Amino acid sequence: MSAGFLPETTSTTCRACRKPVEAILLPRAFAPASPPPLPGAPPAPGDALCFYDSTQKATCLCSQCGVLVSDSWSADWGSRKVCLRCLEKLRESGRDSSFESTRLMWDNICLLLSSTIFILIFPYFAIIAAPAALVLGIRAWNRPRSLVPRSRFRLIVALVLSSLQILAMLVGIYFLIQAMLTS
Amino acid sequence: MTPTLTVRYPMPKAPEGYQPLLNRGSRGSLWLADDHLLVIETTRFLLSIRETYRRLDFTNIQAILHTKSQRGAWLIVLISVLLVISLLILLLAGFDNRAALFFASALALPALAALVVHFIKGQTRALMIQTTVRPWRLKMVTRHSHVIKVLTALEPLCREAQKEIPHTPSNPDSAPASTFKPFPSAPPVSSDNPPSMAGAHPLAFPAWLCHMTFAAMMGGEMIWNSIAATLLMMCFAAASFTCMMIAFTRGGGSLAIGGRGVFIFALSMLGVSLVAGYVAAMAGVVQASIRGDSSEFSSEESFLRAISEFPEGSPDALSIVAITIIVLTGISAVAGLLATVRRNKLQRTSMEPTTPPSS
C-alpha cells in the first residue's frame, strides 16, 4: 500500500454471528479521537464571562437566546451554536422542528380509533373508541403531523367515521328506548 | 444553513431543504440535507403511531456496513408453512371437496404471490451506519436494491464532507482509530463460566417443555379423548406461547442466530401446530356439514366422531394432525438444538485471542 492509501471497502466477518459483512470505511474512522478541550486559564479582567459559569471565559454566542457562553455550556447543532438550556427547551417544546426527536401521529391514532369497528373482533369497543377519536381529532386539528408534510386527509376520514359511528349509536339508543317504552 | 421545516399548501413532497433518498412509507424514510442524513423511523401498530427522528452528520459517519439478513429465510419458512397447511387441508378433506379447495386456495395463492414478490425484490440485506457515538441500524433498508441506492447517494456526500479531516497515519497499514468499533463485541465470557445458552432467556427451557407436552398430548388424543385432556392441552399451549413471547421480547441476541432465531422458529412451529389442528377440525366440520351431519355436534365426542368420518380409504384426520404436529415439533427441537450448539461454538471461538494487525 502506498502512503495515505485508505481502503474504501473491505469484506470481513462479524465476530458474533460469523456472517460476511461489507464495510465502506470513511476518513472519520481513521481520524484520531479529539477529546473535549480542558478549561483554559481563568478569565482575565475585561474578558467576557460565561452566562452560566462565571469562572469560565465566554467563547461563543447562543444563536437562540443570544447569551455569551463557554464551550462547556454550548453545543453544536448543525451549523448553529446553542446553549444547553436552550437546547433542552427547544427539544421539550418541539416548536423548532430541527430539534424534534419524536412526534406522535395524531391523525393515524384517530384513524385507528375510528376504525376499531372494522378491525377488531369486538365492535363494542367502538362505544369508547368513536367518541375518543372525535375528541382527539378535534384537539389535534392544528397540531403538527409528520415531519414529512402531508394533508389532513387521514384526520378528516377519522372524524367522519367516528361521527357516523356516534350517530349510529345514538339512533340505536333512540330506537332501543322507544322499544322499551312501548313494551 | 440549518434547514427549517414549514408546512404550507399545496403540500410539498419533501420537507424543505431535504431531498428524498428512500421512502418506505410507514416503515420509515431517509432524507438528505446539505450536511446530514435525516432518518425517520416509525412505531407501528397497523399504522405508524409515533415517528422518531435522527440526524446523522456526514462528518461523524465512520463507516457504512451491510450484510445479508435473515428476513428472507424466515419469509420462505413462513410461506412454506402456509403451503404445507394448504396441502394438509386437501389431504384431509379430499381434493374433490370444494370447501377444502377454497380454504386451501385462500392460503396457498397469497403465499405463492408473496414468494414471487420476494424473489423479484431480491436478496434481503441489513444496513448499519457507524458514527463516532454508536452504530445505527437503518430498519427501513431491507433489500439489496435499497442498500445500493443508499450507498450510491451517501458515500460521496460523506467523503466530500470529510475531505478536510486528517486521517492519514504514518503507517498506512495500522489499525483504525480506537474509537472505531464497527462490529459488536462478543459478550465477555470466561473459561470458568462458559455460556450455556448465551442470549437466551431463562424461560427458554420451560417454553420448550410446554411445547413438547402440548404436542405429545395432541398426538395422545387418539388414546385419551376427553374435554379435560383438551383443556389441559390448551393450557400447555398457552403456557408455551406465553413463555416464548416473554423470552422472545426479553431474551438477548441481536443480529446473531441462536437467540431470537430459536424462539421465532419455535413460535412459528407452535402457531403451525395450533393452526394445523384447528384447520383440520374445520375441514372435518365442513365436510360433515356438507354431508348433513351438523346436527350431531351436541358433545365433543360426537364432534370428534364427525371429524373422523372421512371417506373410506382416507387416513384418519387426528392421526394425520398428530403425526404432523409431532414431526413439526421434532424439527423445531432439532433446529433449536443446532442453533444453540452453534451459538455456543461461536462464543467459544470469540474467546480465542485474536492476532493483532502487524505493524
CSV table of N, CA and C in Angstrom, one decimal, chain A residues 1-9 12-34 76-80 96-109 111-112 119-120 144-152 154, chain B residues 1-3 5 7 9 11-15 29 31 35 38 40 45-53 55 59-70 125 132 151 155 158-159 162 165-168 172-173 176-177 179-180 183-186 255-256 342 346 349-350:
chain,number,residue,atom,x,y,z
A,1,MET,N,0.8,-1.2,0.0
A,1,MET,CA,0.0,0.0,0.0
A,1,MET,C,0.9,1.2,0.0
A,2,SER,N,0.5,2.3,-0.7
A,2,SER,CA,1.2,3.5,-0.7
A,2,SER,C,0.8,4.3,0.5
A,3,ALA,N,1.7,5.3,0.8
A,3,ALA,CA,1.4,6.1,2.0
A,3,ALA,C,0.1,6.9,1.7
A,4,GLY,N,-0.8,6.9,2.7
A,4,GLY,CA,-2.0,7.7,2.6
A,4,GLY,C,-3.1,6.9,1.9
A,5,PHE,N,-2.9,5.7,1.6
A,5,PHE,CA,-4.0,4.9,0.9
A,5,PHE,C,-5.0,4.5,2.0
A,6,LEU,N,-6.2,4.7,1.7
A,6,LEU,CA,-7.3,4.4,2.6
A,6,LEU,C,-8.2,3.4,1.9
A,7,PRO,N,-8.2,2.2,2.4
A,7,PRO,CA,-9.1,1.2,1.8
A,7,PRO,C,-10.5,1.6,1.8
A,8,GLU,N,-11.2,1.7,0.7
A,8,GLU,CA,-12.5,2.2,0.7
A,8,GLU,C,-13.5,1.2,1.1
A,9,THR,N,-13.4,-0.1,0.6
A,9,THR,CA,-14.3,-1.1,1.0
A,9,THR,C,-13.5,-2.3,1.5
A,12,THR,N,-15.3,-8.5,5.6
A,12,THR,CA,-14.9,-9.2,6.8
A,12,THR,C,-16.0,-10.0,7.3
A,13,THR,N,-15.8,-10.6,8.5
A,13,THR,CA,-16.8,-11.5,9.1
A,13,THR,C,-17.2,-10.9,10.5
A,14,CYS,N,-18.4,-10.9,10.8
A,14,CYS,CA,-18.9,-10.5,12.1
A,14,CYS,C,-18.4,-11.4,13.2
A,15,ARG,N,-17.8,-10.9,14.2
A,15,ARG,CA,-17.3,-11.7,15.3
A,15,ARG,C,-18.4,-12.5,16.1
A,16,ALA,N,-19.6,-12.0,16.0
A,16,ALA,CA,-20.7,-12.6,16.8
A,16,ALA,C,-21.4,-13.7,16.0
A,17,CYS,N,-21.8,-13.4,14.8
A,17,CYS,CA,-22.6,-14.4,14.1
A,17,CYS,C,-21.8,-15.0,12.9
A,18,ARG,N,-20.6,-14.5,12.6
A,18,ARG,CA,-19.8,-15.1,11.5
A,18,ARG,C,-20.4,-14.9,10.2
A,19,LYS,N,-21.3,-13.9,10.0
A,19,LYS,CA,-21.8,-13.6,8.7
A,19,LYS,C,-20.8,-12.7,8.0
A,20,PRO,N,-20.7,-12.8,6.6
A,20,PRO,CA,-19.9,-11.9,5.9
A,20,PRO,C,-20.5,-10.5,5.9
A,21,VAL,N,-19.6,-9.5,6.1
A,21,VAL,CA,-20.1,-8.1,6.2
A,21,VAL,C,-19.2,-7.3,5.2
A,22,GLU,N,-19.9,-6.4,4.5
A,22,GLU,CA,-19.2,-5.5,3.6
A,22,GLU,C,-19.2,-4.1,4.3
A,23,ALA,N,-18.0,-3.5,4.4
A,23,ALA,CA,-17.9,-2.3,5.1
A,23,ALA,C,-17.2,-1.2,4.2
A,24,ILE,N,-17.8,-0.1,4.2
A,24,ILE,CA,-17.2,1.1,3.5
A,24,ILE,C,-16.6,2.0,4.6
A,25,LEU,N,-15.3,2.1,4.6
A,25,LEU,CA,-14.7,2.9,5.6
A,25,LEU,C,-14.5,4.3,5.1
A,26,LEU,N,-14.7,5.3,6.0
A,26,LEU,CA,-14.6,6.7,5.6
A,26,LEU,C,-13.5,7.3,6.4
A,27,PRO,N,-13.0,8.5,6.1
A,27,PRO,CA,-11.9,9.1,6.7
A,27,PRO,C,-12.1,9.3,8.2
A,28,ARG,N,-13.3,9.4,8.7
A,28,ARG,CA,-13.5,9.7,10.1
A,28,ARG,C,-13.1,8.4,10.9
A,29,ALA,N,-13.2,7.2,10.3
A,29,ALA,CA,-12.8,6.0,11.0
A,29,ALA,C,-11.4,6.0,11.4
A,30,PHE,N,-10.5,6.7,10.7
A,30,PHE,CA,-9.1,6.7,10.9
A,30,PHE,C,-8.6,8.0,11.5
A,31,ALA,N,-9.5,8.9,11.8
A,31,ALA,CA,-9.1,10.2,12.4
A,31,ALA,C,-8.9,10.0,13.9
A,32,PRO,N,-7.8,10.6,14.4
A,32,PRO,CA,-7.6,10.4,15.8
A,32,PRO,C,-8.7,11.1,16.6
A,33,ALA,N,-9.0,10.4,17.8
A,33,ALA,CA,-10.0,10.9,18.6
A,33,ALA,C,-9.6,12.3,19.2
A,34,SER,N,-10.6,13.2,19.2
A,34,SER,CA,-10.3,14.6,19.7
A,34,SER,C,-11.0,14.8,21.0
A,76,ASP,N,-23.0,22.2,19.6
A,76,ASP,CA,-23.2,22.4,18.1
A,76,ASP,C,-24.4,21.7,17.6
A,77,TRP,N,-25.3,22.4,17.0
A,77,TRP,CA,-26.5,21.8,16.4
A,77,TRP,C,-26.5,22.2,14.9
A,78,GLY,N,-25.9,21.3,14.1
A,78,GLY,CA,-25.7,21.6,12.7
A,78,GLY,C,-24.7,22.7,12.6
A,79,SER,N,-25.1,23.8,12.0
A,79,SER,CA,-24.2,24.9,11.9
A,79,SER,C,-24.5,26.0,13.0
A,80,ARG,N,-25.3,25.7,13.9
A,80,ARG,CA,-25.7,26.6,15.0
A,80,ARG,C,-25.0,26.3,16.3
A,96,ASP,N,-39.4,24.1,17.4
A,96,ASP,CA,-38.5,24.1,16.3
A,96,ASP,C,-38.3,22.7,15.8
A,97,SER,N,-38.7,22.4,14.6
A,97,SER,CA,-38.7,21.0,14.1
A,97,SER,C,-37.3,20.5,14.0
A,98,SER,N,-36.3,21.3,13.8
A,98,SER,CA,-34.9,20.7,13.7
A,98,SER,C,-34.4,20.2,15.0
A,99,PHE,N,-35.1,20.5,16.1
A,99,PHE,CA,-34.7,19.9,17.4
A,99,PHE,C,-35.6,18.8,17.9
A,100,GLU,N,-36.6,18.5,17.1
A,100,GLU,CA,-37.5,17.4,17.5
A,100,GLU,C,-36.9,16.1,17.3
A,101,SER,N,-37.1,15.2,18.3
A,101,SER,CA,-36.6,13.8,18.1
A,101,SER,C,-37.7,12.8,18.0
A,102,THR,N,-38.9,13.2,18.3
A,102,THR,CA,-40.0,12.3,18.2
A,102,THR,C,-41.3,13.1,18.1
A,103,ARG,N,-42.3,12.5,17.5
A,103,ARG,CA,-43.6,13.1,17.3
A,103,ARG,C,-44.7,12.1,17.2
A,104,LEU,N,-45.8,12.4,17.9
A,104,LEU,CA,-47.0,11.4,17.8
A,104,LEU,C,-47.8,11.7,16.5
A,105,MET,N,-48.2,10.7,15.9
A,105,MET,CA,-49.0,10.8,14.7
A,105,MET,C,-50.5,10.8,15.1
A,106,TRP,N,-51.0,12.0,15.5
A,106,TRP,CA,-52.4,12.0,16.0
A,106,TRP,C,-53.4,11.6,14.9
A,107,ASP,N,-53.1,11.9,13.6
A,107,ASP,CA,-54.1,11.6,12.6
A,107,ASP,C,-54.2,10.1,12.5
A,108,ASN,N,-53.1,9.4,12.5
A,108,ASN,CA,-53.1,7.9,12.5
A,108,ASN,C,-53.8,7.3,13.7
A,109,ILE,N,-53.5,7.9,14.8
A,109,ILE,CA,-54.1,7.4,16.1
A,109,ILE,C,-55.7,7.6,16.0
A,111,LEU,N,-57.4,7.7,13.3
A,111,LEU,CA,-57.9,6.8,12.3
A,111,LEU,C,-58.0,5.4,12.8
A,112,LEU,N,-57.0,5.0,13.6
A,112,LEU,CA,-57.1,3.7,14.2
A,112,LEU,C,-58.3,3.5,15.1
A,119,ILE,N,-61.7,-3.4,12.4
A,119,ILE,CA,-60.5,-4.2,12.5
A,119,ILE,C,-60.5,-5.1,13.8
A,120,LEU,N,-61.3,-4.8,14.7
A,120,LEU,CA,-61.3,-5.6,15.9
A,120,LEU,C,-62.4,-6.6,15.9
A,144,PRO,N,-49.0,19.7,14.7
A,144,PRO,CA,-48.1,19.3,13.6
A,144,PRO,C,-48.3,17.8,13.4
A,145,ARG,N,-48.3,17.4,12.1
A,145,ARG,CA,-48.4,16.0,11.8
A,145,ARG,C,-47.0,15.4,11.6
A,146,SER,N,-46.8,14.7,10.5
A,146,SER,CA,-45.5,14.1,10.3
A,146,SER,C,-44.5,15.2,9.9
A,147,LEU,N,-43.2,14.9,10.1
A,147,LEU,CA,-42.2,15.8,9.7
A,147,LEU,C,-42.2,15.9,8.2
A,148,VAL,N,-42.6,14.8,7.5
A,148,VAL,CA,-42.8,14.9,6.1
A,148,VAL,C,-44.2,15.4,5.8
A,149,PRO,N,-44.3,16.6,5.2
A,149,PRO,CA,-45.6,17.3,5.1
A,149,PRO,C,-46.6,16.4,4.4
A,150,ARG,N,-47.8,16.4,5.0
A,150,ARG,CA,-48.9,15.7,4.4
A,150,ARG,C,-50.2,16.4,4.9
A,151,SER,N,-51.3,16.1,4.1
A,151,SER,CA,-52.5,16.8,4.3
A,151,SER,C,-53.3,16.2,5.5
A,152,ARG,N,-54.4,16.8,5.8
A,152,ARG,CA,-55.3,16.4,6.9
A,152,ARG,C,-56.2,15.3,6.5
A,154,ARG,N,-56.2,12.0,6.5
A,154,ARG,CA,-56.5,11.0,7.5
A,154,ARG,C,-57.3,11.5,8.6
B,1,MET,N,-26.5,26.4,6.2
B,1,MET,CA,-27.7,26.9,6.9
B,1,MET,C,-28.6,25.7,7.3
B,2,THR,N,-29.0,25.8,8.5
B,2,THR,CA,-29.8,24.7,9.0
B,2,THR,C,-31.1,24.7,8.4
B,3,PRO,N,-31.5,23.6,7.8
B,3,PRO,CA,-32.8,23.5,7.2
B,3,PRO,C,-33.9,23.7,8.1
B,5,LEU,N,-38.2,23.6,8.7
B,5,LEU,CA,-39.3,22.9,8.2
B,5,LEU,C,-40.6,23.8,8.3
B,7,VAL,N,-44.8,24.1,7.0
B,7,VAL,CA,-45.9,23.4,6.3
B,7,VAL,C,-46.7,24.4,5.6
B,9,TYR,N,-49.6,25.0,2.0
B,9,TYR,CA,-50.4,24.3,0.9
B,9,TYR,C,-50.0,25.0,-0.4
B,11,MET,N,-49.1,20.9,-0.4
B,11,MET,CA,-48.1,20.2,0.3
B,11,MET,C,-46.9,19.8,-0.5
B,12,PRO,N,-45.7,20.2,-0.1
B,12,PRO,CA,-44.6,19.7,-0.9
B,12,PRO,C,-44.4,18.2,-0.6
B,13,LYS,N,-43.7,17.6,-1.4
B,13,LYS,CA,-43.5,16.1,-1.2
B,13,LYS,C,-42.4,15.8,-0.3
B,14,ALA,N,-41.5,16.8,0.0
B,14,ALA,CA,-40.4,16.6,0.9
B,14,ALA,C,-40.3,17.7,1.9
B,15,PRO,N,-39.8,17.5,3.1
B,15,PRO,CA,-39.5,18.6,4.0
B,15,PRO,C,-38.6,19.6,3.3
B,29,SER,N,-38.3,6.4,6.5
B,29,SER,CA,-37.8,7.0,5.3
B,29,SER,C,-36.4,7.7,5.6
B,31,TRP,N,-33.9,11.0,4.3
B,31,TRP,CA,-33.9,12.3,3.6
B,31,TRP,C,-32.5,12.9,3.7
B,35,ASP,N,-25.9,18.8,5.1
B,35,ASP,CA,-24.8,18.3,5.9
B,35,ASP,C,-25.2,17.1,6.8
B,38,LEU,N,-31.3,12.6,7.5
B,38,LEU,CA,-32.4,12.5,8.4
B,38,LEU,C,-33.0,11.2,8.3
B,40,ILE,N,-36.0,8.9,9.6
B,40,ILE,CA,-37.4,8.9,10.2
B,40,ILE,C,-37.8,7.4,10.4
B,45,PHE,N,-48.5,0.1,14.7
B,45,PHE,CA,-49.5,-0.8,15.1
B,45,PHE,C,-50.5,-0.7,14.0
B,46,LEU,N,-50.4,-1.4,12.9
B,46,LEU,CA,-51.3,-1.3,11.7
B,46,LEU,C,-50.9,0.0,11.0
B,47,LEU,N,-50.9,1.2,11.7
B,47,LEU,CA,-50.5,2.4,11.1
B,47,LEU,C,-49.3,3.0,12.0
B,48,SER,N,-48.6,3.9,11.5
B,48,SER,CA,-47.5,4.4,12.3
B,48,SER,C,-48.1,5.4,13.4
B,49,ILE,N,-47.7,5.2,14.6
B,49,ILE,CA,-48.3,5.9,15.7
B,49,ILE,C,-47.3,7.0,16.2
B,50,ARG,N,-46.0,6.7,16.1
B,50,ARG,CA,-45.0,7.6,16.6
B,50,ARG,C,-43.8,7.6,15.6
B,51,GLU,N,-43.3,8.8,15.3
B,51,GLU,CA,-42.1,8.9,14.5
B,51,GLU,C,-41.0,9.4,15.3
B,52,THR,N,-39.8,8.8,15.0
B,52,THR,CA,-38.6,9.1,15.7
B,52,THR,C,-37.6,9.7,14.7
B,53,TYR,N,-37.0,10.8,15.0
B,53,TYR,CA,-36.1,11.5,14.0
B,53,TYR,C,-34.7,11.4,14.5
B,55,ARG,N,-30.7,12.6,13.2
B,55,ARG,CA,-30.0,13.4,12.2
B,55,ARG,C,-28.5,12.9,12.4
B,59,THR,N,-20.1,14.3,8.7
B,59,THR,CA,-18.7,14.4,9.2
B,59,THR,C,-18.5,13.4,10.3
B,60,ASN,N,-19.6,12.9,10.9
B,60,ASN,CA,-19.4,11.9,12.0
B,60,ASN,C,-19.6,10.5,11.6
B,61,ILE,N,-19.8,10.2,10.4
B,61,ILE,CA,-20.0,8.8,10.0
B,61,ILE,C,-18.7,8.2,9.7
B,62,GLN,N,-18.4,7.1,10.4
B,62,GLN,CA,-17.1,6.4,10.3
B,62,GLN,C,-17.2,5.3,9.2
B,63,ALA,N,-18.3,4.6,9.1
B,63,ALA,CA,-18.3,3.5,8.2
B,63,ALA,C,-19.8,3.2,7.9
B,64,ILE,N,-20.0,2.6,6.7
B,64,ILE,CA,-21.3,2.1,6.4
B,64,ILE,C,-21.2,0.6,6.2
B,65,LEU,N,-22.0,-0.2,6.9
B,65,LEU,CA,-21.8,-1.6,6.9
B,65,LEU,C,-23.1,-2.3,6.4
B,66,HIS,N,-23.0,-3.3,5.6
B,66,HIS,CA,-24.2,-4.0,5.2
B,66,HIS,C,-23.9,-5.5,5.1
B,67,THR,N,-24.9,-6.3,5.4
B,67,THR,CA,-24.8,-7.7,5.4
B,67,THR,C,-26.1,-8.4,5.0
B,68,LYS,N,-26.0,-9.6,4.7
B,68,LYS,CA,-27.2,-10.4,4.4
B,68,LYS,C,-28.1,-10.6,5.7
B,69,SER,N,-29.4,-10.4,5.6
B,69,SER,CA,-30.2,-10.6,6.8
B,69,SER,C,-31.0,-11.9,6.6
B,70,GLN,N,-31.6,-12.2,7.8
B,70,GLN,CA,-32.3,-13.5,7.8
B,70,GLN,C,-33.8,-13.3,7.5
B,125,ARG,N,-31.2,-7.6,2.9
B,125,ARG,CA,-30.0,-7.1,3.5
B,125,ARG,C,-30.3,-6.2,4.7
B,132,THR,N,-19.4,8.2,15.3
B,132,THR,CA,-18.4,8.3,16.4
B,132,THR,C,-19.1,7.9,17.7
B,151,LEU,N,-26.1,3.6,-0.6
B,151,LEU,CA,-24.6,3.7,-0.7
B,151,LEU,C,-24.3,4.7,-1.8
B,155,GLU,N,-22.3,7.7,0.2
B,155,GLU,CA,-20.9,7.7,0.3
B,155,GLU,C,-20.2,8.9,-0.3
B,158,CYS,N,-20.5,11.8,2.2
B,158,CYS,CA,-19.7,11.7,3.4
B,158,CYS,C,-18.2,12.0,3.1
B,159,ARG,N,-17.7,11.5,2.0
B,159,ARG,CA,-16.3,11.7,1.6
B,159,ARG,C,-16.1,13.2,1.4
B,162,GLN,N,-15.9,15.0,4.6
B,162,GLN,CA,-14.8,14.6,5.5
B,162,GLN,C,-13.5,14.8,4.8
B,165,ILE,N,-10.8,16.2,7.0
B,165,ILE,CA,-10.4,15.5,8.2
B,165,ILE,C,-9.1,14.9,8.0
B,166,PRO,N,-8.1,15.1,8.9
B,166,PRO,CA,-6.8,14.4,8.7
B,166,PRO,C,-6.9,13.0,9.1
B,167,HIS,N,-6.6,12.1,8.2
B,167,HIS,CA,-6.8,10.7,8.5
B,167,HIS,C,-5.6,9.8,8.1
B,168,THR,N,-4.6,10.4,7.5
B,168,THR,CA,-3.5,9.6,7.0
B,168,THR,C,-2.6,9.3,8.1
B,172,PRO,N,0.3,3.4,6.9
B,172,PRO,CA,-1.0,3.1,6.3
B,172,PRO,C,-1.6,1.8,6.6
B,173,ASP,N,-0.8,0.8,7.1
B,173,ASP,CA,-1.3,-0.5,7.4
B,173,ASP,C,-1.7,-0.5,8.9
B,176,PRO,N,-7.5,1.0,12.4
B,176,PRO,CA,-8.2,2.3,12.6
B,176,PRO,C,-8.1,2.8,14.0
B,177,ALA,N,-8.6,4.0,14.2
B,177,ALA,CA,-8.6,4.7,15.5
B,177,ALA,C,-9.3,3.9,16.5
B,179,THR,N,-11.5,4.7,18.4
B,179,THR,CA,-12.9,4.9,18.6
B,179,THR,C,-13.7,4.1,17.6
B,180,PHE,N,-13.1,3.5,16.6
B,180,PHE,CA,-13.8,2.7,15.6
B,180,PHE,C,-14.0,1.3,16.0
B,183,PHE,N,-18.0,-3.7,14.7
B,183,PHE,CA,-18.8,-4.9,14.9
B,183,PHE,C,-19.0,-5.1,16.4
B,184,PRO,N,-20.2,-5.6,16.7
B,184,PRO,CA,-20.5,-5.8,18.1
B,184,PRO,C,-19.5,-6.8,18.7
B,185,SER,N,-18.9,-6.4,19.9
B,185,SER,CA,-18.0,-7.3,20.5
B,185,SER,C,-18.8,-8.5,21.1
B,186,ALA,N,-18.1,-9.6,21.1
B,186,ALA,CA,-18.7,-10.8,21.8
B,186,ALA,C,-18.9,-10.5,23.3
B,255,LEU,N,-28.3,-9.5,16.1
B,255,LEU,CA,-28.3,-10.0,14.7
B,255,LEU,C,-27.9,-11.5,14.7
B,256,ALA,N,-27.5,-12.0,15.8
B,256,ALA,CA,-26.9,-13.4,15.7
B,256,ALA,C,-28.0,-14.4,15.8
B,342,ARG,N,-24.6,-24.1,17.9
B,342,ARG,CA,-23.8,-23.2,17.0
B,342,ARG,C,-23.5,-21.9,17.8
B,346,LEU,N,-19.8,-20.4,18.6
B,346,LEU,CA,-19.4,-19.1,18.3
B,346,LEU,C,-18.8,-18.4,19.5
B,349,THR,N,-15.4,-19.6,20.2
B,349,THR,CA,-14.4,-19.1,19.2
B,349,THR,C,-14.1,-17.7,19.5
B,350,SER,N,-15.0,-16.9,20.0
B,350,SER,CA,-14.8,-15.5,20.3
B,350,SER,C,-13.9,-15.3,21.4
